PDB file of C-alpha atoms in Angstrom:
ATOM      1  CA  GLN A 879      -0.059   0.071   0.086  1.00  0.00           C
ATOM      2  CA  LYS A 880       1.411   3.300  -1.100  1.00  0.00           C
ATOM      3  CA  GLU A 881       1.976   5.951   1.912  1.00  0.00           C
ATOM      4  CA  VAL A 882      -0.157   8.657   0.196  1.00  0.00           C
ATOM      5  CA  GLU A 883      -2.558   7.764  -2.703  1.00  0.00           C
ATOM      6  CA  GLN A 884      -4.473   9.740  -5.035  1.00  0.00           C
ATOM      7  CA  ASN A 885      -6.468   9.085  -8.214  1.00  0.00           C
ATOM      8  CA  SER A 886      -3.974  10.223 -10.968  1.00  0.00           C
ATOM      9  CA  GLY A 887      -6.945  11.303 -13.277  1.00  0.00           C
ATOM     10  CA  PRO A 888      -7.283  13.036 -15.381  1.00  0.00           C
ATOM     11  CA  LEU A 889     -10.244  14.508 -13.858  1.00  0.00           C
ATOM     12  CA  SER A 890     -12.288  16.465 -16.270  1.00  0.00           C
ATOM     13  CA  VAL A 891     -14.776  18.946 -14.722  1.00  0.00           C
ATOM     14  CA  PRO A 892     -17.073  21.665 -16.684  1.00  0.00           C
ATOM     15  CA  GLU A 893     -16.441  25.364 -15.787  1.00  0.00           C
ATOM     16  CA  GLY A 894     -18.338  26.398 -12.820  1.00  0.00           C
ATOM     17  CA  ALA A 895     -18.907  23.125 -11.345  1.00  0.00           C
ATOM     18  CA  ILE A 896     -17.393  21.554  -8.286  1.00  0.00           C
ATOM     19  CA  ALA A 897     -14.195  19.602  -8.742  1.00  0.00           C
ATOM     20  CA  SER A 898     -13.726  17.036  -6.054  1.00  0.00           C
ATOM     21  CA  LEU A 899     -10.077  15.690  -5.270  1.00  0.00           C
ATOM     22  CA  ASN A 900      -9.425  12.799  -3.010  1.00  0.00           C
ATOM     23  CA  CYS A 901      -6.570  11.247  -0.898  1.00  0.00           C
ATOM     24  CA  THR A 902      -6.119   8.530   1.232  1.00  0.00           C
ATOM     25  CA  TYR A 903      -3.024   7.838   3.591  1.00  0.00           C
ATOM     26  CA  SER A 904      -1.516   4.821   5.387  1.00  0.00           C
ATOM     27  CA  ASP A 905      -0.032   6.256   8.633  1.00  0.00           C
ATOM     28  CA  ARG A 906      -2.746   6.609  11.323  1.00  0.00           C
ATOM     29  CA  GLY A 907      -0.648   8.701  13.414  1.00  0.00           C
ATOM     30  CA  SER A 908      -0.413  11.590  10.787  1.00  0.00           C
ATOM     31  CA  GLN A 909      -1.272  14.979  12.064  1.00  0.00           C
ATOM     32  CA  SER A 910      -0.560  17.456   9.089  1.00  0.00           C
ATOM     33  CA  PHE A 911      -2.002  17.399   5.694  1.00  0.00           C
ATOM     34  CA  PHE A 912      -1.450  19.809   2.810  1.00  0.00           C
ATOM     35  CA  TRP A 913      -2.844  20.329  -0.753  1.00  0.00           C
ATOM     36  CA  TYR A 914      -0.604  21.774  -3.428  1.00  0.00           C
ATOM     37  CA  ARG A 915      -1.307  23.008  -6.719  1.00  0.00           C
ATOM     38  CA  GLN A 916       1.164  22.480  -9.590  1.00  0.00           C
ATOM     39  CA  TYR A 917       0.877  24.032 -12.891  1.00  0.00           C
ATOM     40  CA  SER A 918       2.898  22.208 -15.585  1.00  0.00           C
ATOM     41  CA  GLY A 919       6.586  23.078 -15.826  1.00  0.00           C
ATOM     42  CA  LYS A 920       6.245  24.927 -12.536  1.00  0.00           C
ATOM     43  CA  SER A 921       6.724  24.020  -8.785  1.00  0.00           C
ATOM     44  CA  PRO A 922       4.178  23.138  -6.359  1.00  0.00           C
ATOM     45  CA  GLU A 923       2.396  26.177  -4.621  1.00  0.00           C
ATOM     46  CA  LEU A 924       0.363  25.673  -1.199  1.00  0.00           C
ATOM     47  CA  ILE A 925      -3.297  25.982  -1.544  1.00  0.00           C
ATOM     48  CA  MET A 926      -4.366  24.744   1.960  1.00  0.00           C
ATOM     49  CA  SER A 927      -3.184  23.020   5.120  1.00  0.00           C
ATOM     50  CA  ILE A 928      -5.515  21.032   7.560  1.00  0.00           C
ATOM     51  CA  TYR A 929      -4.749  19.647  10.798  1.00  0.00           C
ATOM     52  CA  SER A 930      -8.092  18.873  12.460  1.00  0.00           C
ATOM     53  CA  ASN A 931     -11.026  16.756  11.526  1.00  0.00           C
ATOM     54  CA  GLY A 932     -13.792  18.423   9.502  1.00  0.00           C
ATOM     55  CA  ASP A 933     -13.851  21.224   6.934  1.00  0.00           C
ATOM     56  CA  LYS A 934     -11.634  24.169   6.385  1.00  0.00           C
ATOM     57  CA  GLU A 935     -12.712  26.814   3.821  1.00  0.00           C
ATOM     58  CA  ASP A 936     -10.557  29.439   1.997  1.00  0.00           C
ATOM     59  CA  GLY A 937     -12.323  31.082  -0.871  1.00  0.00           C
ATOM     60  CA  ARG A 938     -13.349  28.732  -3.387  1.00  0.00           C
ATOM     61  CA  PHE A 939     -11.315  25.807  -2.004  1.00  0.00           C
ATOM     62  CA  THR A 940     -12.644  23.610   1.021  1.00  0.00           C
ATOM     63  CA  ALA A 941     -10.139  21.053   2.412  1.00  0.00           C
ATOM     64  CA  GLN A 942     -11.964  17.965   4.255  1.00  0.00           C
ATOM     65  CA  LEU A 943     -10.318  15.781   6.874  1.00  0.00           C
ATOM     66  CA  ASN A 944     -11.329  12.571   8.352  1.00  0.00           C
ATOM     67  CA  LYS A 945      -8.901  10.835  10.346  1.00  0.00           C
ATOM     68  CA  ALA A 946     -10.813   7.909  11.335  1.00  0.00           C
ATOM     69  CA  SER A 947     -11.089   7.047   7.602  1.00  0.00           C
ATOM     70  CA  GLN A 948      -7.443   8.295   6.807  1.00  0.00           C
ATOM     71  CA  TYR A 949      -9.061  10.335   4.107  1.00  0.00           C
ATOM     72  CA  VAL A 950      -8.557  13.891   2.918  1.00  0.00           C
ATOM     73  CA  SER A 951     -10.221  15.676   0.158  1.00  0.00           C
ATOM     74  CA  LEU A 952     -10.205  19.162  -1.659  1.00  0.00           C
ATOM     75  CA  LEU A 953     -13.366  20.717  -2.930  1.00  0.00           C
ATOM     76  CA  ILE A 954     -12.988  23.501  -5.475  1.00  0.00           C
ATOM     77  CA  ARG A 955     -16.358  25.499  -6.166  1.00  0.00           C
ATOM     78  CA  ASP A 956     -17.212  27.467  -9.201  1.00  0.00           C
ATOM     79  CA  SER A 957     -14.125  25.737 -11.075  1.00  0.00           C
ATOM     80  CA  GLN A 958     -12.397  27.992 -13.642  1.00  0.00           C
ATOM     81  CA  PRO A 959     -10.121  27.127 -16.354  1.00  0.00           C
ATOM     82  CA  SER A 960      -7.105  28.569 -14.372  1.00  0.00           C
ATOM     83  CA  ASP A 961      -7.723  25.719 -11.975  1.00  0.00           C
ATOM     84  CA  SER A 962      -6.547  23.338 -14.520  1.00  0.00           C
ATOM     85  CA  ALA A 963      -3.476  21.848 -12.811  1.00  0.00           C
ATOM     86  CA  THR A 964      -1.985  18.756 -11.059  1.00  0.00           C
ATOM     87  CA  TYR A 965      -3.224  18.830  -7.386  1.00  0.00           C
ATOM     88  CA  LEU A 966      -0.841  17.204  -5.040  1.00  0.00           C
ATOM     89  CA  CYS A 967      -1.928  15.655  -1.404  1.00  0.00           C
ATOM     90  CA  ALA A 968       1.086  15.813   1.129  1.00  0.00           C
ATOM     91  CA  VAL A 969       1.117  14.215   4.513  1.00  0.00           C
ATOM     92  CA  TYR A 970       3.547  14.384   7.318  1.00  0.00           C
ATOM     93  CA  GLN A 971       4.561  10.970   8.364  1.00  0.00           C
ATOM     94  CA  GLY A 972       5.186  10.597  11.950  1.00  0.00           C
ATOM     95  CA  ALA A 973       6.509  14.377  12.007  1.00  0.00           C
ATOM     96  CA  GLN A 974       9.583  13.187  10.299  1.00  0.00           C
ATOM     97  CA  LYS A 975       8.955  13.858   6.398  1.00  0.00           C
ATOM     98  CA  LEU A 976       6.334  15.053   4.076  1.00  0.00           C
ATOM     99  CA  VAL A 977       5.115  12.465   1.741  1.00  0.00           C
ATOM    100  CA  PHE A 978       3.504  13.289  -1.429  1.00  0.00           C
ATOM    101  CA  GLY A 979       0.726  11.331  -3.483  1.00  0.00           C
ATOM    102  CA  GLN A 980       1.418  11.113  -7.390  1.00  0.00           C
ATOM    103  CA  GLY A 981      -1.051  13.903  -7.907  1.00  0.00           C
ATOM    104  CA  THR A 982      -4.353  14.168  -9.710  1.00  0.00           C
ATOM    105  CA  ARG A 983      -4.365  16.055 -13.138  1.00  0.00           C
ATOM    106  CA  LEU A 984      -7.389  18.140 -13.067  1.00  0.00           C
ATOM    107  CA  THR A 985      -8.800  19.893 -16.372  1.00  0.00           C
ATOM    108  CA  ILE A 986     -11.660  22.465 -16.391  1.00  0.00           C
ATOM    109  CA  ASN A 987     -13.548  22.528 -19.466  1.00  0.00           C
ATOM    110  CA  PRO A 988     -14.895  25.930 -20.738  1.00  0.00           C
TER     111      PRO A 988
ATOM    112  CA  LYS B 949       9.463  38.477   1.957  1.00  0.00           C
ATOM    113  CA  ALA B 950      11.478  36.995  -0.929  1.00  0.00           C
ATOM    114  CA  GLY B 951      10.529  33.420  -1.640  1.00  0.00           C
ATOM    115  CA  VAL B 952      12.803  30.489  -1.985  1.00  0.00           C
ATOM    116  CA  THR B 953      15.446  30.557  -4.690  1.00  0.00           C
ATOM    117  CA  GLN B 954      17.175  27.918  -6.542  1.00  0.00           C
ATOM    118  CA  THR B 955      20.357  28.116  -8.652  1.00  0.00           C
ATOM    119  CA  PRO B 956      21.078  27.142 -11.497  1.00  0.00           C
ATOM    120  CA  ARG B 957      17.492  26.783 -12.828  1.00  0.00           C
ATOM    121  CA  TYR B 958      18.527  24.535 -15.866  1.00  0.00           C
ATOM    122  CA  LEU B 959      21.759  22.243 -16.200  1.00  0.00           C
ATOM    123  CA  ILE B 960      22.893  19.859 -18.691  1.00  0.00           C
ATOM    124  CA  LYS B 961      25.511  17.335 -17.526  1.00  0.00           C
ATOM    125  CA  THR B 962      26.798  13.891 -18.959  1.00  0.00           C
ATOM    126  CA  ARG B 963      26.856  10.641 -17.295  1.00  0.00           C
ATOM    127  CA  GLY B 964      29.690  10.254 -14.634  1.00  0.00           C
ATOM    128  CA  GLN B 965      29.857  14.046 -13.936  1.00  0.00           C
ATOM    129  CA  GLN B 966      28.872  15.668 -10.770  1.00  0.00           C
ATOM    130  CA  VAL B 967      26.383  18.353 -10.009  1.00  0.00           C
ATOM    131  CA  THR B 968      25.809  20.706  -7.209  1.00  0.00           C
ATOM    132  CA  LEU B 969      22.482  22.470  -6.626  1.00  0.00           C
ATOM    133  CA  SER B 970      22.007  25.389  -4.373  1.00  0.00           C
ATOM    134  CA  CYS B 971      18.829  26.621  -2.437  1.00  0.00           C
ATOM    135  CA  SER B 972      18.353  29.846  -0.316  1.00  0.00           C
ATOM    136  CA  PRO B 973      15.434  29.688   1.920  1.00  0.00           C
ATOM    137  CA  ILE B 974      12.882  32.247   2.848  1.00  0.00           C
ATOM    138  CA  SER B 975      14.417  34.724   5.380  1.00  0.00           C
ATOM    139  CA  GLY B 976      14.019  33.392   8.644  1.00  0.00           C
ATOM    140  CA  HIS B 977      13.255  29.655   7.738  1.00  0.00           C
ATOM    141  CA  ARG B 978      15.708  27.189   9.236  1.00  0.00           C
ATOM    142  CA  SER B 979      14.531  24.243   7.655  1.00  0.00           C
ATOM    143  CA  VAL B 980      15.364  23.022   4.151  1.00  0.00           C
ATOM    144  CA  SER B 981      14.008  19.785   2.251  1.00  0.00           C
ATOM    145  CA  TRP B 982      14.850  18.439  -1.181  1.00  0.00           C
ATOM    146  CA  TYR B 983      12.652  16.665  -3.434  1.00  0.00           C
ATOM    147  CA  GLN B 984      13.371  14.976  -6.704  1.00  0.00           C
ATOM    148  CA  GLN B 985      10.372  15.126  -9.135  1.00  0.00           C
ATOM    149  CA  THR B 986      10.002  12.800 -12.212  1.00  0.00           C
ATOM    150  CA  PRO B 987       7.027  11.873 -14.334  1.00  0.00           C
ATOM    151  CA  GLY B 988       7.349   8.191 -13.343  1.00  0.00           C
ATOM    152  CA  GLN B 989       7.966   8.526  -9.627  1.00  0.00           C
ATOM    153  CA  GLY B 990       6.416  11.764  -8.581  1.00  0.00           C
ATOM    154  CA  LEU B 991       7.775  13.866  -5.736  1.00  0.00           C
ATOM    155  CA  GLN B 992      10.486  11.792  -4.000  1.00  0.00           C
ATOM    156  CA  PHE B 993      11.770  13.221  -0.629  1.00  0.00           C
ATOM    157  CA  LEU B 994      15.717  13.249  -0.670  1.00  0.00           C
ATOM    158  CA  PHE B 995      16.614  14.715   2.727  1.00  0.00           C
ATOM    159  CA  GLU B 996      15.803  17.571   5.379  1.00  0.00           C
ATOM    160  CA  TYR B 997      18.287  19.973   7.028  1.00  0.00           C
ATOM    161  CA  PHE B 998      17.613  22.022  10.197  1.00  0.00           C
ATOM    162  CA  SER B 999      20.204  23.940  11.875  1.00  0.00           C
ATOM    163  CA  GLU B1000      23.036  22.557   9.604  1.00  0.00           C
ATOM    164  CA  THR B1001      22.175  19.017  10.665  1.00  0.00           C
ATOM    165  CA  GLN B1002      20.587  16.536   8.403  1.00  0.00           C
ATOM    166  CA  ARG B1003      17.355  15.483  10.136  1.00  0.00           C
ATOM    167  CA  ASN B1004      15.826  12.836   7.678  1.00  0.00           C
ATOM    168  CA  LYS B1005      16.960  11.023   4.727  1.00  0.00           C
ATOM    169  CA  GLY B1006      14.991   9.460   1.990  1.00  0.00           C
ATOM    170  CA  ASN B1007      15.653   6.315   0.079  1.00  0.00           C
ATOM    171  CA  PHE B1008      18.298   7.394  -2.178  1.00  0.00           C
ATOM    172  CA  PRO B1009      21.787   6.073  -2.888  1.00  0.00           C
ATOM    173  CA  GLY B1010      24.825   7.654  -1.235  1.00  0.00           C
ATOM    174  CA  ARG B1011      25.563   9.538  -4.574  1.00  0.00           C
ATOM    175  CA  PHE B1012      22.988  12.037  -3.338  1.00  0.00           C
ATOM    176  CA  SER B1013      24.408  14.280  -0.594  1.00  0.00           C
ATOM    177  CA  GLY B1014      23.562  17.575   0.902  1.00  0.00           C
ATOM    178  CA  ARG B1015      24.577  20.118   3.450  1.00  0.00           C
ATOM    179  CA  GLN B1016      23.247  23.210   5.187  1.00  0.00           C
ATOM    180  CA  PHE B1017      25.188  26.275   6.093  1.00  0.00           C
ATOM    181  CA  SER B1018      25.022  28.623   9.028  1.00  0.00           C
ATOM    182  CA  ASN B1019      22.711  31.155   7.184  1.00  0.00           C
ATOM    183  CA  SER B1020      20.379  28.115   6.404  1.00  0.00           C
ATOM    184  CA  ARG B1021      21.449  28.011   2.749  1.00  0.00           C
ATOM    185  CA  SER B1022      21.734  24.449   1.456  1.00  0.00           C
ATOM    186  CA  GLU B1023      23.206  22.617  -1.189  1.00  0.00           C
ATOM    187  CA  MET B1024      22.811  19.129  -2.725  1.00  0.00           C
ATOM    188  CA  ASN B1025      25.379  17.276  -4.597  1.00  0.00           C
ATOM    189  CA  VAL B1026      24.847  14.183  -6.812  1.00  0.00           C
ATOM    190  CA  SER B1027      28.107  12.436  -7.751  1.00  0.00           C
ATOM    191  CA  THR B1028      28.497   9.959 -10.779  1.00  0.00           C
ATOM    192  CA  LEU B1029      25.562  11.144 -12.479  1.00  0.00           C
ATOM    193  CA  GLU B1030      23.447   8.566 -14.174  1.00  0.00           C
ATOM    194  CA  LEU B1031      20.631   8.914 -17.070  1.00  0.00           C
ATOM    195  CA  GLY B1032      17.940   8.190 -14.306  1.00  0.00           C
ATOM    196  CA  ASP B1033      19.079  11.240 -12.457  1.00  0.00           C
ATOM    197  CA  SER B1034      17.303  13.493 -15.034  1.00  0.00           C
ATOM    198  CA  ALA B1035      14.660  15.266 -12.993  1.00  0.00           C
ATOM    199  CA  LEU B1036      13.458  18.435 -11.597  1.00  0.00           C
ATOM    200  CA  TYR B1037      14.975  19.118  -8.068  1.00  0.00           C
ATOM    201  CA  LEU B1038      12.968  20.915  -5.682  1.00  0.00           C
ATOM    202  CA  CYS B1039      13.703  22.823  -2.345  1.00  0.00           C
ATOM    203  CA  ALA B1040      11.352  23.766   0.059  1.00  0.00           C
ATOM    204  CA  SER B1041      11.818  25.724   3.262  1.00  0.00           C
ATOM    205  CA  SER B1042      10.009  25.843   6.370  1.00  0.00           C
ATOM    206  CA  PRO B1043      10.110  27.970   9.627  1.00  0.00           C
ATOM    207  CA  GLY B1044      10.989  24.799  11.728  1.00  0.00           C
ATOM    208  CA  VAL B1045      10.471  21.061  11.523  1.00  0.00           C
ATOM    209  CA  GLY B1046       7.517  18.881  12.152  1.00  0.00           C
ATOM    210  CA  LYS B1047       4.191  19.793  10.858  1.00  0.00           C
ATOM    211  CA  GLU B1048       5.300  23.163   9.287  1.00  0.00           C
ATOM    212  CA  THR B1049       4.392  24.108   6.001  1.00  0.00           C
ATOM    213  CA  GLN B1050       6.802  23.889   3.227  1.00  0.00           C
ATOM    214  CA  TYR B1051       7.224  26.371   0.466  1.00  0.00           C
ATOM    215  CA  PHE B1052       8.720  25.468  -2.784  1.00  0.00           C
ATOM    216  CA  GLY B1053      11.414  27.110  -4.899  1.00  0.00           C
ATOM    217  CA  PRO B1054      11.376  27.153  -8.632  1.00  0.00           C
ATOM    218  CA  GLY B1055      13.433  24.047  -8.928  1.00  0.00           C
ATOM    219  CA  THR B1056      16.462  22.963 -10.928  1.00  0.00           C
ATOM    220  CA  ARG B1057      15.671  21.084 -14.065  1.00  0.00           C
ATOM    221  CA  LEU B1058      18.671  18.634 -14.561  1.00  0.00           C
ATOM    222  CA  LEU B1059      19.120  16.707 -17.712  1.00  0.00           C
ATOM    223  CA  VAL B1060      22.000  13.992 -17.768  1.00  0.00           C
ATOM    224  CA  LEU B1061      22.978  12.941 -21.317  1.00  0.00           C
TER     225      LEU B1061
END
């Protein structure tokens, strides 16, 4: 089992719709979770961090964490073509290192 | 605040050579982590430095090494380059260690011929 798993996609969503990105992790003791966005040819940029169970909202983005199910997700409301990118889920393993999923490629269709 | 900077941005080397990459963290950040990104393997953790000490190391051969200086700047070195070392090398900085958010630099794209 991979430490952090994401559906590689591609995930195609029409403009204005909600994009839902999912991530599962194996280390039950993980405490810190991050979503990064990476445009082609660029480096990852932080979208959100989440540490507690439940939802955390920032503008059009909502991160959801369920530690019991070892599941973290990212919702993007009112998706825009500029949201087309690869989204990386990252989890701190035992406060020792940040482990990334393979990323989900998201395409927003105008 | 200026972001994380990495030099050089692009590099072409031949097999057997060695290469040194440099990373300057965000001012005030004391932790620097290095990652290798390839299409097949994704983002792989190389090592993390904090206060000039290597705090953690990923599963890479000993040809990959690094160090951190007293001003928190970091370098990584790859000796005896192989074709498979062609990748985007990313540096990320954070204020401290543990669950701190990491901020990435633009990366160094290395091509080994």
